Short mmCIF file of C-alpha atoms in Angstrom, two decimals:
data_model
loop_
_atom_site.label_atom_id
_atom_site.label_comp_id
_atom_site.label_asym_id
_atom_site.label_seq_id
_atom_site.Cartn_x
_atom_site.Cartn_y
_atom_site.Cartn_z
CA UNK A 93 14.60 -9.94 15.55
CA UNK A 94 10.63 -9.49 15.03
CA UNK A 95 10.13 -9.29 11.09
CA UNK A 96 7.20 -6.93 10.88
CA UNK A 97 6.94 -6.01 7.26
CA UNK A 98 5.50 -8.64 5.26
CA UNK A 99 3.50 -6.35 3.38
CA UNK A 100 6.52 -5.16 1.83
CA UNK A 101 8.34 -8.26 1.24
CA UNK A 102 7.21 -11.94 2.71
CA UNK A 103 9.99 -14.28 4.36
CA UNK A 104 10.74 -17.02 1.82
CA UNK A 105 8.15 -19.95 2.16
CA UNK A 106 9.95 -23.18 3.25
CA UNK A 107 8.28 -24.65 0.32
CA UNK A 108 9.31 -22.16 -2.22
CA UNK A 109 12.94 -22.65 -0.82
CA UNK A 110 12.45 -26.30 -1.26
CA UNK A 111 11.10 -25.84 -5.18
CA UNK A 112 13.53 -23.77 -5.65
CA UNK A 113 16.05 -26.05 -5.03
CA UNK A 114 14.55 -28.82 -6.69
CA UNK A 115 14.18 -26.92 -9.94
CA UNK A 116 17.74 -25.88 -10.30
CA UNK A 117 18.11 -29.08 -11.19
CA UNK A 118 15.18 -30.09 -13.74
CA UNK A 119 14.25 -26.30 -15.04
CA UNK A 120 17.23 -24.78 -16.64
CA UNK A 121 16.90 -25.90 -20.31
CA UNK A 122 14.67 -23.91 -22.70
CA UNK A 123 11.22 -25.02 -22.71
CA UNK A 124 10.39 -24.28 -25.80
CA UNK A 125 13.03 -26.77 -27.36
CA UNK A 126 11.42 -30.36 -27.89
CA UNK A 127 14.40 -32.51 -26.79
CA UNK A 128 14.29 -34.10 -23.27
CA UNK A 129 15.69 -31.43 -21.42
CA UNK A 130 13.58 -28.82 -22.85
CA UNK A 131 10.46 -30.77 -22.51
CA UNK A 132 10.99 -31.78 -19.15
CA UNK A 133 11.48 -27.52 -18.33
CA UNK A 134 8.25 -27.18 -20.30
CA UNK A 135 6.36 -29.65 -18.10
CA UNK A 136 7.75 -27.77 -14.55
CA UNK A 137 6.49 -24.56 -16.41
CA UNK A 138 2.82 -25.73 -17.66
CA UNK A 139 2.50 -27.23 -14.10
CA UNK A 140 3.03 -23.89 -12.32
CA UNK A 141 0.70 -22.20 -14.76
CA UNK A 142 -1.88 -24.49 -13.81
CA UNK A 143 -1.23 -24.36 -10.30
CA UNK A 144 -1.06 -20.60 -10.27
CA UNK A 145 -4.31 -20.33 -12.20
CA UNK A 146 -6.04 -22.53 -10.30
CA UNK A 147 -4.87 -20.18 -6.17
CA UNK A 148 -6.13 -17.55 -8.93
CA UNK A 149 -9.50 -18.69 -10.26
CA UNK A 150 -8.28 -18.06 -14.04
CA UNK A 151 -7.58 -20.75 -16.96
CA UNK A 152 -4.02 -21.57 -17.19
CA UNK A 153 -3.88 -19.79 -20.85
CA UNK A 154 -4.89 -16.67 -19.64
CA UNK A 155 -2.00 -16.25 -16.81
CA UNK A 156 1.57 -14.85 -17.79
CA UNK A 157 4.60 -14.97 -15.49
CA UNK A 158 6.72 -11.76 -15.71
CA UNK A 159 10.06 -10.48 -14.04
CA UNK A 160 7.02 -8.64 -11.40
CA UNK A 161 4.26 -7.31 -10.02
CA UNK A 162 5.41 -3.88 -10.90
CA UNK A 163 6.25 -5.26 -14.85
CA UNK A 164 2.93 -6.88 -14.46
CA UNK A 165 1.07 -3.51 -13.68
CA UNK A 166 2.97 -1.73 -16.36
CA UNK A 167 2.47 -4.46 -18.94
CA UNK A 168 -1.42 -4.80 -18.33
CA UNK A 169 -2.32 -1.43 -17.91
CA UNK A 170 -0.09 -0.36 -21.30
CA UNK A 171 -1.98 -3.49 -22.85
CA UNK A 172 -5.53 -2.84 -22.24
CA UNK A 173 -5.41 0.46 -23.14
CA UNK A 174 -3.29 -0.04 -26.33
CA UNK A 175 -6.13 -3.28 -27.15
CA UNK A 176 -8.86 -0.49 -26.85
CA UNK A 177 -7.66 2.85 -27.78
CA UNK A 178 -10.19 2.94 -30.39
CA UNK A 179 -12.78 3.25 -27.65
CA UNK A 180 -10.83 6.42 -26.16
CA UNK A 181 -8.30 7.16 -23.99
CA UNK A 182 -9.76 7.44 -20.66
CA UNK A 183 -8.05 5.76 -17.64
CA UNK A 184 -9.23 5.35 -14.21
CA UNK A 185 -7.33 5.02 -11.04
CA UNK A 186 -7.89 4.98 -7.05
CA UNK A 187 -5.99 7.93 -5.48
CA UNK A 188 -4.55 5.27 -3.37
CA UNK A 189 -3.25 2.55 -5.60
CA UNK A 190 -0.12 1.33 -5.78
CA UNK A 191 2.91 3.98 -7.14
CA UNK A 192 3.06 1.42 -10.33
CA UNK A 193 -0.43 2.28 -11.06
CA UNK A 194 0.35 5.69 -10.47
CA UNK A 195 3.03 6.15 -12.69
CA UNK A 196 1.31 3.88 -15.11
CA UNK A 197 -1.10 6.58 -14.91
CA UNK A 198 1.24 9.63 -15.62
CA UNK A 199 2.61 8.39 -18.60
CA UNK A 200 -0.13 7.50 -20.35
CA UNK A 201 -1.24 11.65 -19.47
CA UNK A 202 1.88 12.65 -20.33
CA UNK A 203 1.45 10.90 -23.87
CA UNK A 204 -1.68 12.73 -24.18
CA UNK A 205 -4.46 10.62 -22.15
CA UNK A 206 -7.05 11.39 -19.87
CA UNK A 207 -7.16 10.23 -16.26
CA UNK A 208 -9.79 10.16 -13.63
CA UNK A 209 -8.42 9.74 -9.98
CA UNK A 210 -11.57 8.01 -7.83
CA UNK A 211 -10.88 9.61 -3.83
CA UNK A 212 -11.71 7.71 -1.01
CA UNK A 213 -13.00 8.45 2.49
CA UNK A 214 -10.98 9.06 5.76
CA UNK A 215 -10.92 4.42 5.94
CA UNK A 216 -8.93 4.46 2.30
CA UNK A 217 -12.16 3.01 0.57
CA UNK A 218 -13.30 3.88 -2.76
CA UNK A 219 -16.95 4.19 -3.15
CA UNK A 220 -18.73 2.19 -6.51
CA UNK A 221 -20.83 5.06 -6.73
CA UNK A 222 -17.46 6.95 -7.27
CA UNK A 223 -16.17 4.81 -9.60
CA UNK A 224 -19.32 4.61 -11.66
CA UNK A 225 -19.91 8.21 -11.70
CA UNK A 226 -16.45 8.24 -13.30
CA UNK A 227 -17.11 5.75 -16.50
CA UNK A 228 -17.51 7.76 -19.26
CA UNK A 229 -17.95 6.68 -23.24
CA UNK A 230 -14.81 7.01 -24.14
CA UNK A 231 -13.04 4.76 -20.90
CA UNK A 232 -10.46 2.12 -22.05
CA UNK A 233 -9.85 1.45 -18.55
CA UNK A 234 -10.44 0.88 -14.87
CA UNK A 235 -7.94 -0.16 -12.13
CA UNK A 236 -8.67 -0.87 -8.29
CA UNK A 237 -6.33 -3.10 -5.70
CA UNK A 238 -7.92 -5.05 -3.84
CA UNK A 239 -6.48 -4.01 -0.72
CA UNK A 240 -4.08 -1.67 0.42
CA UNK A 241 -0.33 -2.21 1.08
CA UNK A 242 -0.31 0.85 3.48
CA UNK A 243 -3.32 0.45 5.49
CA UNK A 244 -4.39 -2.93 5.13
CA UNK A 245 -7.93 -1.84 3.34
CA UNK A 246 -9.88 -3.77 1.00
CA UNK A 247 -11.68 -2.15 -1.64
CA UNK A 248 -15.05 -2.85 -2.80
CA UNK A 249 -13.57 -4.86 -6.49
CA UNK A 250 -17.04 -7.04 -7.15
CA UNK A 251 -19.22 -3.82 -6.82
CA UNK A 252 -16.60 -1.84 -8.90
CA UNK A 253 -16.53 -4.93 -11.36
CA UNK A 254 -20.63 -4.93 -12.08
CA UNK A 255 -20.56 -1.22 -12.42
CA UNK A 256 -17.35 -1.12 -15.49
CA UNK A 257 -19.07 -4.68 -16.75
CA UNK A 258 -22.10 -2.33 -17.43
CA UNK A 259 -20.13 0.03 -19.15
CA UNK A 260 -18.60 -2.73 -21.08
CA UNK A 261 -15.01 -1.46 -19.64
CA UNK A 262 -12.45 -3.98 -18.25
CA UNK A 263 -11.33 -3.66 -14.90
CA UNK A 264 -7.51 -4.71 -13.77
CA UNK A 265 -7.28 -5.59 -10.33
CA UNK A 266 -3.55 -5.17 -8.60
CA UNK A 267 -3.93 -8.45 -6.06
CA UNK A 268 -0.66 -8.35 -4.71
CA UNK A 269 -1.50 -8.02 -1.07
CA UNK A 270 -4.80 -10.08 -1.11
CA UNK A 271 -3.82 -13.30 -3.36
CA UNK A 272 -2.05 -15.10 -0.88
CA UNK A 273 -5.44 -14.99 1.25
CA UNK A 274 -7.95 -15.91 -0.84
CA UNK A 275 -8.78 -15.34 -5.31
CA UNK A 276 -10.30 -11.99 -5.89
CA UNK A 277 -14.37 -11.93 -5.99
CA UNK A 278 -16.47 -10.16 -9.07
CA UNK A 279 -16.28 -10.25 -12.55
CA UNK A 280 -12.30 -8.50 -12.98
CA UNK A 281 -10.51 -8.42 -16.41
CA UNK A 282 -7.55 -7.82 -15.80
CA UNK A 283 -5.30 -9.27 -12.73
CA UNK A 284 -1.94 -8.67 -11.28
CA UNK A 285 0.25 -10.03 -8.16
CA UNK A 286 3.99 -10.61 -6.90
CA UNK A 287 5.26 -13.46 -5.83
CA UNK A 288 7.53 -11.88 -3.12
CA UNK A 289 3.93 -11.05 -1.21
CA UNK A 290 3.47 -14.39 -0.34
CA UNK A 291 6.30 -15.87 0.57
CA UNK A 292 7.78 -16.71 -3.02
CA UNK A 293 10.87 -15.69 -4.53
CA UNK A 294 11.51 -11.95 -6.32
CA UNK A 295 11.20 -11.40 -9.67
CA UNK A 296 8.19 -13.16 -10.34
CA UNK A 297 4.94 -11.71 -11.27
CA UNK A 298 1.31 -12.56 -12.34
CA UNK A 299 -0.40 -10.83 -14.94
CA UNK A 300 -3.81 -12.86 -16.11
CA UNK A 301 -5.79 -11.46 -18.79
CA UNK A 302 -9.20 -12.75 -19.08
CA UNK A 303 -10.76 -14.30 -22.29
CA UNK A 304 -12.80 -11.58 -24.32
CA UNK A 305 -10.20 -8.79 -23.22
CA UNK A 306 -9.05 -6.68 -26.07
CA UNK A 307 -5.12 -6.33 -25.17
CA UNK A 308 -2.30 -5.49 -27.23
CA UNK A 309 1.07 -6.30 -25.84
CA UNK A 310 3.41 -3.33 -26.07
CA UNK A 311 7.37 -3.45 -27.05
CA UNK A 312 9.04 -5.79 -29.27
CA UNK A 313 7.58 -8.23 -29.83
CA UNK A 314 8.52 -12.10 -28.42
CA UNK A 315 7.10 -15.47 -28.94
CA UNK A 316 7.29 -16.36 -24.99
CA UNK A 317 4.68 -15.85 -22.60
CA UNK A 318 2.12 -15.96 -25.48
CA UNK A 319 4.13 -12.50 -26.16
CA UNK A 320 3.21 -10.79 -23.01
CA UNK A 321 6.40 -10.98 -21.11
CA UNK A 322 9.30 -10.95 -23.30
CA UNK A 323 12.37 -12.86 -22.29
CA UNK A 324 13.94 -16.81 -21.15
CA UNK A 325 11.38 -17.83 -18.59
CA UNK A 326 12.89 -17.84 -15.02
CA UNK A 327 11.65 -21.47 -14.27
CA UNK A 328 12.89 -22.57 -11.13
CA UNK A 329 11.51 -19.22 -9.71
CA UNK A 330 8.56 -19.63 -11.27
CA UNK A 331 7.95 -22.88 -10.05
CA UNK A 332 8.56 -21.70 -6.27
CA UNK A 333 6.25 -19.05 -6.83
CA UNK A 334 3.63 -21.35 -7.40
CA UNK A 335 4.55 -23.66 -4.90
CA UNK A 336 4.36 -21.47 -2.19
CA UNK A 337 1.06 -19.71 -2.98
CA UNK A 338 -0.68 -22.98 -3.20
CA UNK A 339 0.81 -23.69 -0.03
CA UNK A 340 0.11 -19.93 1.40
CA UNK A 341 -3.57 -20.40 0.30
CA UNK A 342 -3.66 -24.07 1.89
CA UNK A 343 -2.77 -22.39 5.14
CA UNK A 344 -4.69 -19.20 4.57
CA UNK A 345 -8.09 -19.50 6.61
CA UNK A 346 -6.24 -20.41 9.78
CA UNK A 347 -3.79 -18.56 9.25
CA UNK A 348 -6.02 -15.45 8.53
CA UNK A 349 -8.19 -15.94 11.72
CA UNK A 350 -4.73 -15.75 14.24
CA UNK A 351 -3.34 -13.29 12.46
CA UNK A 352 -6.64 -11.14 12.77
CA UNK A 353 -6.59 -11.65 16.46
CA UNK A 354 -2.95 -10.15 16.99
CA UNK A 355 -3.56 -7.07 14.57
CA UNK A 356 -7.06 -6.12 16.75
CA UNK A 357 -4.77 -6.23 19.75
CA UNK A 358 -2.57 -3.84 18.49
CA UNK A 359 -5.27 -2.00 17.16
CA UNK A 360 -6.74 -1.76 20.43
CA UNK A 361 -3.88 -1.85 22.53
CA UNK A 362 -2.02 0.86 21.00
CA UNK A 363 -3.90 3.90 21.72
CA UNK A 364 -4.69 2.41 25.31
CA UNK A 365 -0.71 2.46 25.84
CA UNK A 366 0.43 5.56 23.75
CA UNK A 367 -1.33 8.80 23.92
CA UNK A 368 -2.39 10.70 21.14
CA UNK A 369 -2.37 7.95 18.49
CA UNK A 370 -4.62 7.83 15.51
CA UNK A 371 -5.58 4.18 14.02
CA UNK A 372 -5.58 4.09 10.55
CA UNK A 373 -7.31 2.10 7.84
CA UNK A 374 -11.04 0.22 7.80
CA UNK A 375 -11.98 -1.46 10.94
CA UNK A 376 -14.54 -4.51 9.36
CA UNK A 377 -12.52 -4.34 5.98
CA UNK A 378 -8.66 -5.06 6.14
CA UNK A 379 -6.41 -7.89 5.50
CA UNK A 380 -5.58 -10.01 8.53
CA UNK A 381 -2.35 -9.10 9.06
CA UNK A 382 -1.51 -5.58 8.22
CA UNK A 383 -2.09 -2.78 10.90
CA UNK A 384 -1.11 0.63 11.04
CA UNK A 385 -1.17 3.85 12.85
CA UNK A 386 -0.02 7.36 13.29
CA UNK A 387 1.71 8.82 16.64
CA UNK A 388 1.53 12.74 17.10
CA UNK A 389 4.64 14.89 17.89
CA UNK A 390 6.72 11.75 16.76
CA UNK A 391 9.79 12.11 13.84
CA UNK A 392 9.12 8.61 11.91
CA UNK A 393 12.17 8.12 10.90
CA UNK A 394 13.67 8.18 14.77
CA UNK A 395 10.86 6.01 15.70
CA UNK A 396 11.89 3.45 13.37
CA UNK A 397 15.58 3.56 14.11
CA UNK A 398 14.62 3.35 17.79
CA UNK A 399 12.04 -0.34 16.75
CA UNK A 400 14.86 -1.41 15.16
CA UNK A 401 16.94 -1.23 17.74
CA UNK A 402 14.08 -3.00 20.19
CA UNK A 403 14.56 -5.81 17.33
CA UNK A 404 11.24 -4.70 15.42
CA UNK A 405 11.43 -4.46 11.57
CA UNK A 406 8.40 -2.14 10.48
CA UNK A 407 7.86 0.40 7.70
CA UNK A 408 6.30 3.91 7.57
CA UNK A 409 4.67 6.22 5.61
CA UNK A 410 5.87 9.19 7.07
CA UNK A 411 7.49 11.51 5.31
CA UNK A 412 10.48 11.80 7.50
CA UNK A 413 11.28 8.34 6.28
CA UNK A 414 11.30 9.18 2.41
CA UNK A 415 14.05 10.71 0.75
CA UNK A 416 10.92 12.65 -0.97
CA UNK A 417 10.39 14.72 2.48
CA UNK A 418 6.77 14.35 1.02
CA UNK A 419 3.66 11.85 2.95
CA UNK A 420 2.96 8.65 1.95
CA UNK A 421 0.57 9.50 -0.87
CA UNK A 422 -1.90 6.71 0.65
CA UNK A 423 -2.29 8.81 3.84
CA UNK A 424 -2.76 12.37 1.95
CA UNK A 425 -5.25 10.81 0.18
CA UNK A 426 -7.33 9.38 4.00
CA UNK A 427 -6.53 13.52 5.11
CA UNK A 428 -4.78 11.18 8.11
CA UNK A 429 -1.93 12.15 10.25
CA UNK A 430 1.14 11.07 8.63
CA UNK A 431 3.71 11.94 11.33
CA UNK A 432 5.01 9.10 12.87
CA UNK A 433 3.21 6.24 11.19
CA UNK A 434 3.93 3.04 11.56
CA UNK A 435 2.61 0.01 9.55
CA UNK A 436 2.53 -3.65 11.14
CA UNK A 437 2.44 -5.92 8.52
CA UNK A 438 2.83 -9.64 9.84
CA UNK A 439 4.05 -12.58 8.12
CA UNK A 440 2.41 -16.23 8.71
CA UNK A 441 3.66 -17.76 11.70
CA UNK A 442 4.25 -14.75 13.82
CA UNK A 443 4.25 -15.46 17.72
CA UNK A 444 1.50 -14.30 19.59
CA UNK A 445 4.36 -13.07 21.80
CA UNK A 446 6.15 -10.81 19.67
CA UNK A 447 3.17 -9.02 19.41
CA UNK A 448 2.81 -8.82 22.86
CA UNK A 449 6.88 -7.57 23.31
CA UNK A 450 5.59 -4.84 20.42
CA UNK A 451 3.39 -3.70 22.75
CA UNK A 452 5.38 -3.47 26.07
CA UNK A 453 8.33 -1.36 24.33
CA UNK A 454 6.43 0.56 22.03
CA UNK A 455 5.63 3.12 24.39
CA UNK A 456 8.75 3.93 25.58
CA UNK A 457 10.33 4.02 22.46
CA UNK A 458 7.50 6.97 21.27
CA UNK A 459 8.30 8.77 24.31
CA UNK A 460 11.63 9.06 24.32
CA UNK A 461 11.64 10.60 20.40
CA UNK A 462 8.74 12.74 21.97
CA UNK A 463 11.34 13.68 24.81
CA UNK A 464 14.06 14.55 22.31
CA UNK A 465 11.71 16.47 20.24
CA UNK A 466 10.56 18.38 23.09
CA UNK A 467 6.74 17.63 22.30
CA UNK A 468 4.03 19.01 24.73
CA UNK A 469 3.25 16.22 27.75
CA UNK A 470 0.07 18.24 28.60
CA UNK A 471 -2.11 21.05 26.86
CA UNK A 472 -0.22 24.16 27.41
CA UNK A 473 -1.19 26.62 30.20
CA UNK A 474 -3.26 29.69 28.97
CA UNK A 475 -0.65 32.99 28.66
CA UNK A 476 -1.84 35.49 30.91
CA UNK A 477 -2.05 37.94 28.49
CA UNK A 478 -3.50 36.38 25.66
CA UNK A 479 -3.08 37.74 21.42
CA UNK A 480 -5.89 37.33 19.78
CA UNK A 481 -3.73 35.88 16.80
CA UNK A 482 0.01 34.80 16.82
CA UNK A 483 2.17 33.47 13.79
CA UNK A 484 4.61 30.57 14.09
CA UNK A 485 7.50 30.94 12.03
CA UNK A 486 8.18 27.16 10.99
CA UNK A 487 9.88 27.35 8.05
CA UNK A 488 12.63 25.00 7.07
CA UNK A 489 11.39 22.82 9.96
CA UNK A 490 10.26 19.20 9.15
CA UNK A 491 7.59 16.96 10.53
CA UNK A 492 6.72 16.65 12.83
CA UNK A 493 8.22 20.01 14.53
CA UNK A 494 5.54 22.28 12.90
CA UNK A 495 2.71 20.72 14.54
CA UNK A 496 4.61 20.43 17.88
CA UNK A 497 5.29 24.52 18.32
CA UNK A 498 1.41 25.13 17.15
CA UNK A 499 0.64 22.94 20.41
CA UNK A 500 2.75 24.69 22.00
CA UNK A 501 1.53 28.33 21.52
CA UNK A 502 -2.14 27.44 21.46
CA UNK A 503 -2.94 28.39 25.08
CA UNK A 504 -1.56 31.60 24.31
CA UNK A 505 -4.46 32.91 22.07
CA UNK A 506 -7.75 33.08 23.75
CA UNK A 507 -11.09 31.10 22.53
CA UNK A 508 -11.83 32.28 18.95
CA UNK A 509 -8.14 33.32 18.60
CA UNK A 510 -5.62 32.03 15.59
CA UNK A 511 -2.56 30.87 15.00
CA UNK A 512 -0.79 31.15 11.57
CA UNK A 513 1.78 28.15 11.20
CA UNK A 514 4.06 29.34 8.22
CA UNK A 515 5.88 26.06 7.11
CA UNK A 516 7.14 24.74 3.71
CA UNK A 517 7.09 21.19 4.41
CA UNK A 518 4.53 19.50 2.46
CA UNK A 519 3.31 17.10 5.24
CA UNK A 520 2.17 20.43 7.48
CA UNK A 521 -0.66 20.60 4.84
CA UNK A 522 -2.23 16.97 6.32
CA UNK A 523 -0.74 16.99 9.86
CA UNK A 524 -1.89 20.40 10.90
CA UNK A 525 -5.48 19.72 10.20
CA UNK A 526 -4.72 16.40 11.80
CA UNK A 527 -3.92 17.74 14.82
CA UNK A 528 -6.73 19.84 15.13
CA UNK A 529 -9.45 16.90 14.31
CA UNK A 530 -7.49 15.07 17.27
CA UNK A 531 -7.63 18.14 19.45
CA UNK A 532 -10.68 19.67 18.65
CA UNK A 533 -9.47 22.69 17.10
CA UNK A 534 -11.04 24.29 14.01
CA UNK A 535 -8.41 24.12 11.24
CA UNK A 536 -9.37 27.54 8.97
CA UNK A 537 -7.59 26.41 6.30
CA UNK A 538 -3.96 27.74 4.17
CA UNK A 539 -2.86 31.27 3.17
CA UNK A 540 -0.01 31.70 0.40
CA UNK A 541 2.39 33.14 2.26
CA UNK A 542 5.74 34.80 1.03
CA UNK A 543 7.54 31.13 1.34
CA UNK A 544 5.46 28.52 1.66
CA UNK A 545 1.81 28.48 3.51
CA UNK A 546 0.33 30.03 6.65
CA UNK A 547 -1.58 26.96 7.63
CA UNK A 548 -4.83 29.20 10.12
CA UNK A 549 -6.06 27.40 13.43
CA UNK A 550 -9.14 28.93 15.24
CA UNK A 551 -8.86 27.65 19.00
CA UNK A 552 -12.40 26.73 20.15
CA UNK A 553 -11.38 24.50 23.49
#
């Protein structure tokens, strides 16, 4: 089986398993205790501080473990913006950050905050201009990742950082994806990451809080963790974690240059082999190893089953693989196709040829869910009596079915002609215009309709 979803989880690290072991042993007193057992859990525990700061870039009193990433998001963000709600109460967020930013997000607007969501282009970059344009006098706080854990994109943090230094507003940086490649660039405040990303055990995350920052820890309050993570210290995880992202990062540059040469093959590769595929995510600036794209007239769900079967673990962002039935919120926010995605994501070590056995049953495996679907092979034949508009009646139809019976009727409207897709599944609002970019179509735009939306194509080819 061909693990390809590091992205959302990284194989254990042979030397976190090893530290891990090791620590069971030595870690399991209280470190805070100042007999010999304690003292010798205190020493494993300032040792992976130091070691984590240092794959970081931070000083070893500014970085707290927590239970993770996501408590590490929550924790930070409720912290700055707690340490400076005398400034205001102004947050701003990516569109495409991760969902614990997000929800981060909506409860601090629920609880009566203001938040600015920054969009980014078609790639799943945020501008600086955008982010600076945002800033206002009364901004407690900025967040950007510095890459996606969709699409692989890295966002412009040292730009972003100078422009909220400026404005004398911290910026917190989720890492999670890029951390085990190399420490973030600019002039961040705030910093975040999960162990699990690179390799190290679950339930351990980063959250580093530079010097200077004004941050008030939220919740009961607890003398561990300098009070920023309340709880008994998980030590022999911690210690892993460290472990194996100084190892990760010792590895990283060589690492980083193979594993950039098998994600351009797919990149390039998988349109060559599989028609009507759109590549998503920047093409110059991406993470090595995380790839993804979009096949038309595919269910996502059924393509995954059928990987899976081919021994190929992957994930999606379709939303026929969410129990939400909505898209990935990553990909409404590009305006990409979402039906059928797939995301690559490889771990270190990957063979060249598993890549290359990816590629040689990927095609069959999208044409046979194509088959069952009874997608379109070929542009359909002009009716002989063309309508100058027709409606498809899609509703109660999921992805990607809407799209597939618009392609199917669009011969039979002559050149300026529409076609009114009526569909109440909320992915018909991004495929639909996908389709037509792809096809060269002129999407109109949506209609209320009586249930759900008439989504209008003009056919121009």
């Amino acid at each position: 089986m061909a693990y390809f979803d590091a992205a959302s989880a990284a194989p254990l690290h042979p030397v976190a398993r090893q530290a891990l072991q090791a620590s069971l042993d030595e870690g399991w007193a209280d470190p805070a205790r100042l007999y010999r057992e304690g003292r010798r859990a205190r020493m494993l525990l300032d040792a992976a501080r130091e070691a984590a700061a240092e794959a970081v870039g931070c000083r070893p009193d500014e970085l707290t473990f927590t239970s993770s990433g996501t408590r590490a998001v929550h924790s930070g963000i409720e912290g700055a913006l707690a340490g400076r709600r005398r400034v205001g109460r102004h947050l701003i967020v990516s569109s495409v950050e991760h969902s614990s930013v997000l929800h981060s997000a909506e409860v601090h607007e629920a609880a009566g905050g203001s938040v600015t969501t920054v969009p980014v282009d078609r790639a799943g970059r945020a501008s600086p201009s955008s982010y600076a344009a945002a800033l206002r006098p009364d901004t407690a706080l900025a967040c950007l990742q510095s890459a996606n854990h969709e699409v692989g994109t890295e966002q412009p943090v040292r730009e972003v950082a100078e422009a909220c230094r400026a404005a004398g507003v911290p910026l917190l940086v989720d890492a999670a994806q890029s951390l085990p490649w190399s420490r973030v660039e600019g002039d961040w405040s705030l910093l975040t990451a999960s162990a699990h990303k690179w390799g190290g055990p679950s339930g351990v995350g980063l959250l580093v809080v530079r010097k200077g920052v004004r941050f008030a820890p939220q919740g009961p309050v607890d003398e561990r963790e300098s009070g920023r993570a309340a709880g008994f210290e998980n030590i022999p995880a911690v210690v892993a974690a460290a472990a194996s992202l100084r190892a990760v990062r010792a590895e990283a540059a060589a690492e980083a240059a193979r594993l950039r040469e098998l994600t351009e093959r797919i990149r390039v590769r998988v349109p060559e082999l599989v028609p009507d595929v759109e590549v998503v995510g920047d093409a110059v600036h991406r993470l090595p190893g995380i790839v993804t794209f979009s096949c038309l007239y595919v269910d996502g769900e059924t393509l995954l089953h059928e990987l899976d079967r081919a021994g190929f673990s992957v994930s999606s962002g379709s939303s026929c693989t969410s129990s939400t039935l909505t898209p990935s919120h990553v990909l409404k926010a590009m305006n990409v196709l979402s039906e059928g995605n797939v995301r690559v994501s490889l771990p270190p070590g990957t063979p060249s040829e598993d890549v290359d056995r990816f590629l040689s049953v990927l095609p069959d495996a999208v044409a046979d869910v194509r088959e069952r679907l009874g997608a379109p092979t070929a542009p359909a034949p002009p009716s002989p009596s063309p309508s100058d508009a027709l409606v498809v009646d899609s509703l109660g139809k999921r992805c990607p079915i809407p799209v597939i019976e618009l392609a199917k009727v669009i011969g039979d409207v002559p050149v300026g002609g529409t076609v009114r897709v009526l569909s109440d599944d909320e992915a018909a609002r991004l495929d639909i215009p996908a389709w037509c970019e792809m096809r060269g179509q002129e999407y109109v735009g949506e209609e209320p309709a009586d249930h759900g939306f008439a989504y209008v194509v003009r056919r121009v080819s």
